Protein backbone atom coordinates (compact mmCIF):
# COMPACT_ATOMS: atom_id res chain seq x y z
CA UNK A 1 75.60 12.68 -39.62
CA UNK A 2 77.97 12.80 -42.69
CA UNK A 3 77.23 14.15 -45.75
CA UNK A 4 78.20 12.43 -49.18
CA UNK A 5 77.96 13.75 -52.65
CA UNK A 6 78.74 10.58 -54.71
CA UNK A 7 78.45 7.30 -54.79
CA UNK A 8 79.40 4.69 -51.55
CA UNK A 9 80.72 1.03 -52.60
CA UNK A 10 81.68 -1.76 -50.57
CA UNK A 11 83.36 -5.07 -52.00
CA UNK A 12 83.41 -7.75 -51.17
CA UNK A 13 81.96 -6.92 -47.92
CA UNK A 14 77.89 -7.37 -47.75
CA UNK A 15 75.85 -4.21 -47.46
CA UNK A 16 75.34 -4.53 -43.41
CA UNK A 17 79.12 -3.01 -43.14
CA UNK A 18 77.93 0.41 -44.39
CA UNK A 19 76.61 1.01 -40.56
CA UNK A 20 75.02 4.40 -39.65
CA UNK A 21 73.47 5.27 -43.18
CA UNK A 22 69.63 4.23 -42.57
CA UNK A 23 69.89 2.65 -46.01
CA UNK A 24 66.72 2.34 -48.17
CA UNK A 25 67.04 -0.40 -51.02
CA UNK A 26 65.26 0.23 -54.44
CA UNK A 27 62.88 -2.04 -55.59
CA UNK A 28 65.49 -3.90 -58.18
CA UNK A 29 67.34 -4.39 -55.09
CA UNK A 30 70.87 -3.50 -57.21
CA UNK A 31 71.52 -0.38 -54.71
CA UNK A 32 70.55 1.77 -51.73
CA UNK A 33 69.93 5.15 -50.62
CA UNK A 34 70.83 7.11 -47.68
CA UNK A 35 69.68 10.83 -46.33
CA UNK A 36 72.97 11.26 -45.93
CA UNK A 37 74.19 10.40 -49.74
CA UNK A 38 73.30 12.27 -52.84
CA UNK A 39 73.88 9.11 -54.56
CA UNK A 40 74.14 5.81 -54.64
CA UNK A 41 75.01 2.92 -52.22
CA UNK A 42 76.48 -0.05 -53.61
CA UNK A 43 77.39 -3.51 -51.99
CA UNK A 44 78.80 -6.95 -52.57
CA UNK A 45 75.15 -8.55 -51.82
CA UNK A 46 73.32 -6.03 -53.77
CA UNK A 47 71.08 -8.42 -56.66
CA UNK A 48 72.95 -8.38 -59.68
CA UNK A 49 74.27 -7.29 -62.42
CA UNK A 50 75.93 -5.10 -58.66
CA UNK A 51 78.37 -7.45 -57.59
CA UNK A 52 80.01 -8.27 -60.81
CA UNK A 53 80.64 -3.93 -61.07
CA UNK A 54 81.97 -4.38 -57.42
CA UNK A 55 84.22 -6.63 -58.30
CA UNK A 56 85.51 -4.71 -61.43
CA UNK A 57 85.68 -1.38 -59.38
CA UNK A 58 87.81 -3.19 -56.48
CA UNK A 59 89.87 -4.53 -59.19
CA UNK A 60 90.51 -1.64 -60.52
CA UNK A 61 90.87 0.24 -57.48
CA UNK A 62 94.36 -2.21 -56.75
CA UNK A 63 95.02 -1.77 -60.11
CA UNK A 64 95.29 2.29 -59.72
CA UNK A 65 97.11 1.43 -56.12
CA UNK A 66 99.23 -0.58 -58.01
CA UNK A 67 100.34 1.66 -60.64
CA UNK A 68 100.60 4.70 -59.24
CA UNK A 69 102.79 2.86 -56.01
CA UNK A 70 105.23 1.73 -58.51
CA UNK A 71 106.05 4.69 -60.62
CA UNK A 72 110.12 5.04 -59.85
CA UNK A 73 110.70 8.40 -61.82
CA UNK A 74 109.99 10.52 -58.58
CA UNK A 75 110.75 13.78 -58.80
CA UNK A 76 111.12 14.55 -54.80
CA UNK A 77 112.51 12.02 -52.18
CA UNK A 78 112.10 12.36 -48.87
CA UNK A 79 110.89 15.66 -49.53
CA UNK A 80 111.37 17.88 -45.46
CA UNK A 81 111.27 14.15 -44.46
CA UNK A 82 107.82 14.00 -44.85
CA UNK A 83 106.60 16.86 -42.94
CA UNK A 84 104.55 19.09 -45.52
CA UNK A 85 102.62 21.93 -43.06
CA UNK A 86 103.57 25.03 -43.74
CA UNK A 87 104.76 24.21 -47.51
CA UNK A 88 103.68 25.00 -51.04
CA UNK A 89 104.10 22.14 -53.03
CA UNK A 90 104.74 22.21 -57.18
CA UNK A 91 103.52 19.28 -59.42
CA UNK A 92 105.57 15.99 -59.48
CA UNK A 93 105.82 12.83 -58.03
CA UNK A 94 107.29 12.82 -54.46
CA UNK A 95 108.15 9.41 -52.77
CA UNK A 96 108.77 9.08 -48.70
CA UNK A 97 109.69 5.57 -46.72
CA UNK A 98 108.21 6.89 -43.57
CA UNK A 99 104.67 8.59 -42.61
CA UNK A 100 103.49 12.04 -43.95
CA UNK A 101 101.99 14.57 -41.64
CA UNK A 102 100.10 18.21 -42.12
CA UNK A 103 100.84 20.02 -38.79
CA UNK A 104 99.88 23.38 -40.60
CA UNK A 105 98.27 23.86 -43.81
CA UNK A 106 99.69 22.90 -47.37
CA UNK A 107 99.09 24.68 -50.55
CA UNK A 108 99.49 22.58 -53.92
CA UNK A 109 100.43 25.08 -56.73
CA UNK A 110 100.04 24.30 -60.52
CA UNK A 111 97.48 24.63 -63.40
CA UNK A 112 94.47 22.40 -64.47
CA UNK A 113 96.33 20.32 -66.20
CA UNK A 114 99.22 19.57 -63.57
CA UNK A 115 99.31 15.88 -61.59
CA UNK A 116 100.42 15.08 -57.89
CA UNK A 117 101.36 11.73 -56.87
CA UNK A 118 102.24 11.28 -53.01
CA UNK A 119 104.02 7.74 -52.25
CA UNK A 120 103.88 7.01 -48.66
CA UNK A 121 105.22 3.56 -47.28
CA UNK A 122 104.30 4.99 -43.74
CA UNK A 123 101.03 6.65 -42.42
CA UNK A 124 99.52 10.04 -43.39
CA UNK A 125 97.76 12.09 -41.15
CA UNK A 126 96.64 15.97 -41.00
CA UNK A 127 95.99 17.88 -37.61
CA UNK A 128 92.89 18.80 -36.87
CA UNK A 129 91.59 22.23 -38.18
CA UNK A 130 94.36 22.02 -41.02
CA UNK A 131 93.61 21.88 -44.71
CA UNK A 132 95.31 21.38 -48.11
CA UNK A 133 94.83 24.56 -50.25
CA UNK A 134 94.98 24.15 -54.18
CA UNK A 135 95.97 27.54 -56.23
CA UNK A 136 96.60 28.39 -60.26
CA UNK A 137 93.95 26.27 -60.95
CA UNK A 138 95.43 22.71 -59.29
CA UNK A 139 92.48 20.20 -59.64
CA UNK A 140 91.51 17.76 -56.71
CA UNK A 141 90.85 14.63 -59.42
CA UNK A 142 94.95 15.03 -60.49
CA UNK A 143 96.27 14.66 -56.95
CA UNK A 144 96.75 10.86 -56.04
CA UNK A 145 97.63 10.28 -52.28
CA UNK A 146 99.22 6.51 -52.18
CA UNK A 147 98.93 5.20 -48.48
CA UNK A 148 100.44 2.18 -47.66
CA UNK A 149 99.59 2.59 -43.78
CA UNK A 150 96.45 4.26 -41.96
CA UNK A 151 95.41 8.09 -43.05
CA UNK A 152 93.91 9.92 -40.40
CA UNK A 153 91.64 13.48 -40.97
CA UNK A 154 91.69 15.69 -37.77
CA UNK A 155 88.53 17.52 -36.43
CA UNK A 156 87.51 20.19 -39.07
CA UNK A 157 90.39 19.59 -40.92
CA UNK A 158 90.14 19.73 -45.06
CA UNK A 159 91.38 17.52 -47.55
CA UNK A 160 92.11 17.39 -51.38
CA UNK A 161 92.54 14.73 -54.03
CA UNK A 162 92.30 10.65 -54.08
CA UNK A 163 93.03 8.64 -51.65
CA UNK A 164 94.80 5.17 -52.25
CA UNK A 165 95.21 3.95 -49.37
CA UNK A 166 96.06 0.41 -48.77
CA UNK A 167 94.72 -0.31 -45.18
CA UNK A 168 91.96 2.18 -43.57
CA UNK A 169 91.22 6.35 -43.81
CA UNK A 170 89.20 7.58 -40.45
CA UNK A 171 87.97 10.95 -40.46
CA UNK A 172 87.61 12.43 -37.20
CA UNK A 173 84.03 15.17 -37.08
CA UNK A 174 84.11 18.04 -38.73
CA UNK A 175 86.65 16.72 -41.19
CA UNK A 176 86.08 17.11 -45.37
CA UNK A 177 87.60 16.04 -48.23
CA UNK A 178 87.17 17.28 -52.06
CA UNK A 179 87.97 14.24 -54.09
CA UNK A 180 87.45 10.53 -53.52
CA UNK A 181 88.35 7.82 -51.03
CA UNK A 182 89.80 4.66 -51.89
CA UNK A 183 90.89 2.17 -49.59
CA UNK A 184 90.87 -1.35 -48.99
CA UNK A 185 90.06 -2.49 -45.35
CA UNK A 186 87.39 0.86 -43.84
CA UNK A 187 87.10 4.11 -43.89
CA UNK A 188 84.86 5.71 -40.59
CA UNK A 189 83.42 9.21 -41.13
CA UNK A 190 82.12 10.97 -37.77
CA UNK A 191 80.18 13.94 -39.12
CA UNK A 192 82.18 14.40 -42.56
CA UNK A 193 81.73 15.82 -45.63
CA UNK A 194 82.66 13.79 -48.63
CA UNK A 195 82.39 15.44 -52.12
CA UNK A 196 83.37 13.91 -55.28
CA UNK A 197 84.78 16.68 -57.24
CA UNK A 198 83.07 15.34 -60.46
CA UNK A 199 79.84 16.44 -58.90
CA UNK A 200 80.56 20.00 -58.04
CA UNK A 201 78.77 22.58 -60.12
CA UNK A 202 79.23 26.32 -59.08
CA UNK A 203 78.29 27.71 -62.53
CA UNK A 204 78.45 31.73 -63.47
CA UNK A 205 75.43 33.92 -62.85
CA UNK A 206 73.17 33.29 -66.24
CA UNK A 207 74.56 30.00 -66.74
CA UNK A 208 70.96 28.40 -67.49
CA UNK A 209 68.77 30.37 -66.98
CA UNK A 210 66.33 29.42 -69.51
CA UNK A 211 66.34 25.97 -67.73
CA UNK A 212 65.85 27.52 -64.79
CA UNK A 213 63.04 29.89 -65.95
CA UNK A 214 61.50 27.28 -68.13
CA UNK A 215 61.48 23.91 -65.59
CA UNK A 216 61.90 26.13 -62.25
CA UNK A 217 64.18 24.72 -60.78
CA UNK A 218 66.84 26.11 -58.66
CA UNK A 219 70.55 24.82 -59.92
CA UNK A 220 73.60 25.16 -57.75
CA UNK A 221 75.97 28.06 -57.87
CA UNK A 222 79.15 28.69 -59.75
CA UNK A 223 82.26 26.70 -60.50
CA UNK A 224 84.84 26.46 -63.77
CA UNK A 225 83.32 23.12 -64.63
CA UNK A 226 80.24 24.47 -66.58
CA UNK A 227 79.86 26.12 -69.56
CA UNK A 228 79.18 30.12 -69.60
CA UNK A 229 76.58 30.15 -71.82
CA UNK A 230 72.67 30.01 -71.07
CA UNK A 231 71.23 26.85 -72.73
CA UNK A 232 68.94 27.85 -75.97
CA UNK A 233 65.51 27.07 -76.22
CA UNK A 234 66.01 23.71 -78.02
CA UNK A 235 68.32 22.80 -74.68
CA UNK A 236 65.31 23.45 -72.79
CA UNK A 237 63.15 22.02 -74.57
CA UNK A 238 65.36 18.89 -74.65
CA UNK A 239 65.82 19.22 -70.45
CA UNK A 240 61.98 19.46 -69.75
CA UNK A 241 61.64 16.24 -71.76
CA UNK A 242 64.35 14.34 -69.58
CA UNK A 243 62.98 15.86 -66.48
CA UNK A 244 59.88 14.17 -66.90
CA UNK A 245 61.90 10.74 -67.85
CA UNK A 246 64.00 11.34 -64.62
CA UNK A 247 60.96 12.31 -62.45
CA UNK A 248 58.74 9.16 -63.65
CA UNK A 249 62.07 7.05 -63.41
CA UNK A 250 64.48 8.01 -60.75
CA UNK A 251 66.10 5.11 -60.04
CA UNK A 252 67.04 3.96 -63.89
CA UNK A 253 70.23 4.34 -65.00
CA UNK A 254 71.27 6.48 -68.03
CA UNK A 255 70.69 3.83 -70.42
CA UNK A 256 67.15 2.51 -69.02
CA UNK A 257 65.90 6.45 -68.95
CA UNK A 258 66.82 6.93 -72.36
CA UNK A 259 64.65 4.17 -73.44
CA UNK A 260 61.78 5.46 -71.51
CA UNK A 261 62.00 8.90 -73.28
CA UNK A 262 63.24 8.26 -76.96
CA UNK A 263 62.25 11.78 -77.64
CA UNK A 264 64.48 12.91 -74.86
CA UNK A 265 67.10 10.76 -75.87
CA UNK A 266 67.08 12.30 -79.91
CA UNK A 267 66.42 16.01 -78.63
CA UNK A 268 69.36 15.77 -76.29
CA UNK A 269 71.63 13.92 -78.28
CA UNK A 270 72.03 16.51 -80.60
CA UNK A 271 73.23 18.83 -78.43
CA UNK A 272 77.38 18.34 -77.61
CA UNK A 273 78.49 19.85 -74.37
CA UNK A 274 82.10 20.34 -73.32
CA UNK A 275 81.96 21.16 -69.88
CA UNK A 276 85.12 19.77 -68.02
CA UNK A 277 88.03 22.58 -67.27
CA UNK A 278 89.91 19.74 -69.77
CA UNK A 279 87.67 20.40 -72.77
CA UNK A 280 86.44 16.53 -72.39
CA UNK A 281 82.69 15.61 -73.05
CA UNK A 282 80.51 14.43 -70.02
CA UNK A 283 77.37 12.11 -71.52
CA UNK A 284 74.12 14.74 -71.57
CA UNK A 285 72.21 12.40 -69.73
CA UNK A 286 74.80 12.59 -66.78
CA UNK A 287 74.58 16.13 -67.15
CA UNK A 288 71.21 16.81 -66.78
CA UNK A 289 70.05 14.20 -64.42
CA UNK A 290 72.92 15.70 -62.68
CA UNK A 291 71.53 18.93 -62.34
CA UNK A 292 68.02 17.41 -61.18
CA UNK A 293 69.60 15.62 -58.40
CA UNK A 294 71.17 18.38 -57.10
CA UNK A 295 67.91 21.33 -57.60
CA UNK A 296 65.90 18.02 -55.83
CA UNK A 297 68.47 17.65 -52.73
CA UNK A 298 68.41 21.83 -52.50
């Protein structure tokens, strides 16, 4: 089996192409859920308002292909014709006609705030036990991969970043990838690990532990996405209040749980969090169903 920490869409493809996922629909009907997926499974057929989003995300999704395809102010062309193993790579845009391969590994070197966009007319493909290593702080969600052909992920190989790709990605077993996966004709995962780097939260020992102490719940382990601090009593008090909205109403969205908990809502509202490595707000409700769904899959 795979393992998926995000959400799976399909468009505008019915919900019978997602093969191999044991899907569960909710009651609404508007999504499913998988074993395999900490989150949500979305299709074409799904009972709307579904396939209207589907259609918006798809859009968008050639929209980003697009874009970032076009850009002509590369900074690298033809850069070791294509052939990155072995190489540390600096921020910029870098533009090949032919295919891209990873024979070795491949280190992208910059700072939080650096961007990576890969053109490729050809095909991409890294060997199998290879991986792409980020260092000074590179981030997977500002390294765009633009695929014209087929991208291929060999056994136990790891990747990093987002994948445009216009045709298929197939990731052979044992493969990862930190970041998302974007293409539009099918990706096949045998056995991989898919993590959407907004959903990683590796947060500093003490990082809420009055949550923790106060709800009992276990929440995952360290990363430079979270904030340092321990959450104050009034946080807690707040997060025990939207536990029991989340717990009596898994399957609403933000909006629908906030309803069903006004006191939630107004305790938690009050309370601004900046916890992206870019200083950017993430909606409190995100963040602390978020941390739910993960001490619930753990």
């Amino acid at each position: 089996h795979s393992v998926i920490t995000g959400d799976v869409g399909v468009s505008p493809i019915a919900q019978a192409a997602m093969t191999g996922f044991s899907l569960v629909s909710n009651t609404e009907g508007t999504f499913a859920t998988s074993a395999q997926v900490l989150g949500k499974l979305y299709a074409a057929n799904d009972i709307a308002p579904t396939p209207v989003k589907m259609t918006i995300a798809v859009g968008d999704m050639e929209t980003a292909y697009t874009d970032a395809a076009g850009r002509a102010d590369y900074d690298h062309l033809e850069y070791n014709s294509g052939s990155l193993g072995g190489l540390t790579l600096s921020p910029g845009l870098y533009k090949f006609g032919t295919n891209v391969e990873f024979t070795s590994d491949c280190t992208l070197s910059g700072s939080s705030q650096d961007t990576w966009i890969f053109q490729i007319a050809g095909e991409m493909a890294i060997a199998a036990n290879m991986k792409i290593i980020l260092a000074g702080g590179a981030l997977a969600r500002n390294i765009v991969w633009v695929v014209a052909g087929k991208s291929t992920y060999g056994a136990n190989s790891h990747f990093e970043g987002i994948i445009l790709g216009a045709t298929s990605a197939e990731f052979v077993t044992g493969s990862s990838i930190n970041g998302r996966v974007l293409v539009q004709t099918a990706v096949t995962l045998q056995q991989t690990t898919v993590t959407s780097e907004t959903t990683i939260h590796n947060c500093p020992p003490g990082t809420y532990k009055d949550v923790q102490d106060q709800l009992g719940v276990i929440l995952p382990t360290p990363c430079a996405n979270c904030p340092t601090n321990s959450f104050s009593p009034a946080e807690s008090s707040a997060l025990s209040l939207i536990q029991d909205a989340y717990t009596a109403h898994p399957d609403d969205d933000f909006a629908r749980m906030e309803a069903s908990s006004a006191s939630a809502a107004q305790a938690w509202a009050a309370i601004p969090l900046n916890i992206n490595a870019d200083g950017s707000n993430v909606h409190p409700w995100e963040t602390a169903i978020d941390f739910f769904k993960h001490s619930r899959a753990r």
